[in-house]
Short mmCIF file of C-alpha atoms in Angstrom, two decimals:
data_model
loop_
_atom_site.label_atom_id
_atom_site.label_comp_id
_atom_site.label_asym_id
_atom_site.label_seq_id
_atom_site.Cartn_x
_atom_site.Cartn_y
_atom_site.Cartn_z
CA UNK Y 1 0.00 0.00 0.00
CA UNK Y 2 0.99 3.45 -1.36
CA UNK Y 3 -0.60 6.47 1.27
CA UNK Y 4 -0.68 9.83 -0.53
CA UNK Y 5 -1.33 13.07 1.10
CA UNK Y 6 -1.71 16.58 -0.84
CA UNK Y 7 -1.67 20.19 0.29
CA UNK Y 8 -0.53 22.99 -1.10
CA UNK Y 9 -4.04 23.96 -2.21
CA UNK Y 10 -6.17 27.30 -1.89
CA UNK Y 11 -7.38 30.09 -3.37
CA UNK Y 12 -5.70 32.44 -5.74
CA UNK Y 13 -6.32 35.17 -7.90
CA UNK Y 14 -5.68 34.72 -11.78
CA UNK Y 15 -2.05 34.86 -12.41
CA UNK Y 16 -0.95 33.95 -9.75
CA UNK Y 17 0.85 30.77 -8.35
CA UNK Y 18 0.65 27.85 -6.22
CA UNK Y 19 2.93 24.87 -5.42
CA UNK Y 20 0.98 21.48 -4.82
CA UNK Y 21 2.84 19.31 -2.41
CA UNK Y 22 2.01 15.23 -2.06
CA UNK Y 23 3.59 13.42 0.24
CA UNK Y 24 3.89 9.54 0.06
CA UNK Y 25 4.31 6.43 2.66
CA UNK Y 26 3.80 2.90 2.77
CA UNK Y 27 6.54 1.96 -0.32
CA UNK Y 28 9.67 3.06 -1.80
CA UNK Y 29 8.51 6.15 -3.16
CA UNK Y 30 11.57 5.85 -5.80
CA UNK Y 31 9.80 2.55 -7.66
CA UNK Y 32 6.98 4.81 -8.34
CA UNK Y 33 6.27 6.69 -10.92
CA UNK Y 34 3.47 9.85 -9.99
CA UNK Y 35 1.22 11.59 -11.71
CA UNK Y 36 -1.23 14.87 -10.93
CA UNK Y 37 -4.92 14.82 -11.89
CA UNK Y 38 -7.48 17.76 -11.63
CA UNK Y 39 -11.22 17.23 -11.81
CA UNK Y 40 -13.65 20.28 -12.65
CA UNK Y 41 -17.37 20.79 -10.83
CA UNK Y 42 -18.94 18.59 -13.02
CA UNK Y 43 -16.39 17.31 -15.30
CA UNK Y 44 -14.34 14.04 -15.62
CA UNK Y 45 -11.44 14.00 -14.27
CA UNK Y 46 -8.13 14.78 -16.26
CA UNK Y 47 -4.56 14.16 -16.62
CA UNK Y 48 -2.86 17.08 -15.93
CA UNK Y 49 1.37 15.69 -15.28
CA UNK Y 50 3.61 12.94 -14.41
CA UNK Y 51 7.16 12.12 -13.55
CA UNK Y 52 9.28 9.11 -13.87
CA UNK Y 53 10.72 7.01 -11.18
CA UNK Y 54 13.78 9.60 -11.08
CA UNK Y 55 12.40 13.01 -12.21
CA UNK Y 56 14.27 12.44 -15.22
CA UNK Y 57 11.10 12.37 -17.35
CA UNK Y 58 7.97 14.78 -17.63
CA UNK Y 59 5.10 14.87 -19.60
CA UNK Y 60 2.26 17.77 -19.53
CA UNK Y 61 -1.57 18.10 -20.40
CA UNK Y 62 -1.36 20.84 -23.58
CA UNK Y 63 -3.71 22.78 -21.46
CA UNK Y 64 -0.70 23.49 -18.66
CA UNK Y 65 2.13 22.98 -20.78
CA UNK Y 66 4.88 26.03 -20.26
CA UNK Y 67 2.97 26.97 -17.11
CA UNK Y 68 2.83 24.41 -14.73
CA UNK Y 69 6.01 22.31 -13.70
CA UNK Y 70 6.12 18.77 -11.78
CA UNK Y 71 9.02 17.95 -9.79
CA UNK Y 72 9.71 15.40 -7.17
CA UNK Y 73 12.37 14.77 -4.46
CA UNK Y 74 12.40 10.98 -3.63
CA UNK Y 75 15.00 12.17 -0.05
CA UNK Y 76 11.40 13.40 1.36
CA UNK Y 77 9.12 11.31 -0.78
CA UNK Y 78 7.13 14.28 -2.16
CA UNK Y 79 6.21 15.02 -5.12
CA UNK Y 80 5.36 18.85 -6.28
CA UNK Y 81 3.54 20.61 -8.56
CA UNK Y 82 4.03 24.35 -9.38
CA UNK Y 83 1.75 25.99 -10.60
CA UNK Y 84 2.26 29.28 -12.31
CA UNK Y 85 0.23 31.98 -14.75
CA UNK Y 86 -3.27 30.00 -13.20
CA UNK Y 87 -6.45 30.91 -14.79
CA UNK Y 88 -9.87 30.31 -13.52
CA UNK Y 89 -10.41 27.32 -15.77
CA UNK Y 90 -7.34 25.76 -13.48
CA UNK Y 91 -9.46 25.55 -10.51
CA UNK Y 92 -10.55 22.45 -9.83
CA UNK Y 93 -9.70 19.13 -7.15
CA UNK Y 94 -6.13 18.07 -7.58
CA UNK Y 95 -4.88 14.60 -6.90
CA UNK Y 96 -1.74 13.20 -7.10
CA UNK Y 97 -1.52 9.38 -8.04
CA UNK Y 98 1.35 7.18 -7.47
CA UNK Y 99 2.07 3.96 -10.51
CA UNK Y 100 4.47 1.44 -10.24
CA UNK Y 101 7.55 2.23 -12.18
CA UNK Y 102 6.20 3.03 -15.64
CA UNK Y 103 4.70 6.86 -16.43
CA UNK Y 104 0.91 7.25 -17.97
CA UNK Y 105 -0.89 10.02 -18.88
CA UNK Y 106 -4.00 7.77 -18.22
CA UNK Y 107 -5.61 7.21 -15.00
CA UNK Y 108 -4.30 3.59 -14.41
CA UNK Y 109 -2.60 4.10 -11.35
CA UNK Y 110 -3.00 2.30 -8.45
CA UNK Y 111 -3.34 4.43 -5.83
CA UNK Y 112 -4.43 7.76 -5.17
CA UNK Y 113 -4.44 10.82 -2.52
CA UNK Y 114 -7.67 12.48 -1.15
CA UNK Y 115 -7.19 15.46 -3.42
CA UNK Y 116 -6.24 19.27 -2.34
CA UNK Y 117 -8.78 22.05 -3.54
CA UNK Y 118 -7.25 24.82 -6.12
CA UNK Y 119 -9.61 28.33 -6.92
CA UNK Y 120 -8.83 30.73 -9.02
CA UNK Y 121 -10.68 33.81 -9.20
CA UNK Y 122 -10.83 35.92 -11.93
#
């Protein structure tokens, strides 16, 4: 078993910035690979990053690309996401997910955190 744990979350004003922060126990953190998730008032939930085993490896929803920025440090078993330039349309429940050792941009991942609440207000 994988426990995740995000914060980080809150309201914002457009423009502005945020770092997500998840925080992982259970496993070695460094056999898994972890991804970030948003999901909209009454929208499916979407990919939104991930990051290989390492941090040596990114990939980005288009809608983020150049403004948000995934990072992890697998010394405190965290995971981050920054997120920069935010626009209204960001806000949304943010979860970080945690996959054994290969990446996806789908939502096959095994386990999941509770999710950390992002507003931005225009």
């Amino acid at each position: 078993q994988v426990q995740l744990v995000e914060s980080g979350g809150g309201l914002v004003q457009a423009g502005g910035s945020l770092r997500l922060s998840c925080v992982a126990s259970g496993r070695t953190f460094s056999n898994y690979a972890m991804g970030w998730f948003r999901q909209a008032p009454g929208k499916e939930r979407e990919f939104v990053a991930t990051i290989t085993l390492t941090g040596g490896g990114t990939a980005y929803a288009d809608s983020v690309k150049g403004r948000f920025t995934v990072s992890r440090d697998n010394t405190k078993n965290t995971v981050y996401l920054q997120m920069n330039s935010l626009k209204p349309e960001d806000t949304a429940v943010y979860y970080c997910a945690a996959r054994k050792l290969v990446v996806s941009l789908k939502e096959d991942y095994e386990y999941w955190g509770q999710g950390t609440q992002v507003t931005v207000s225009s």
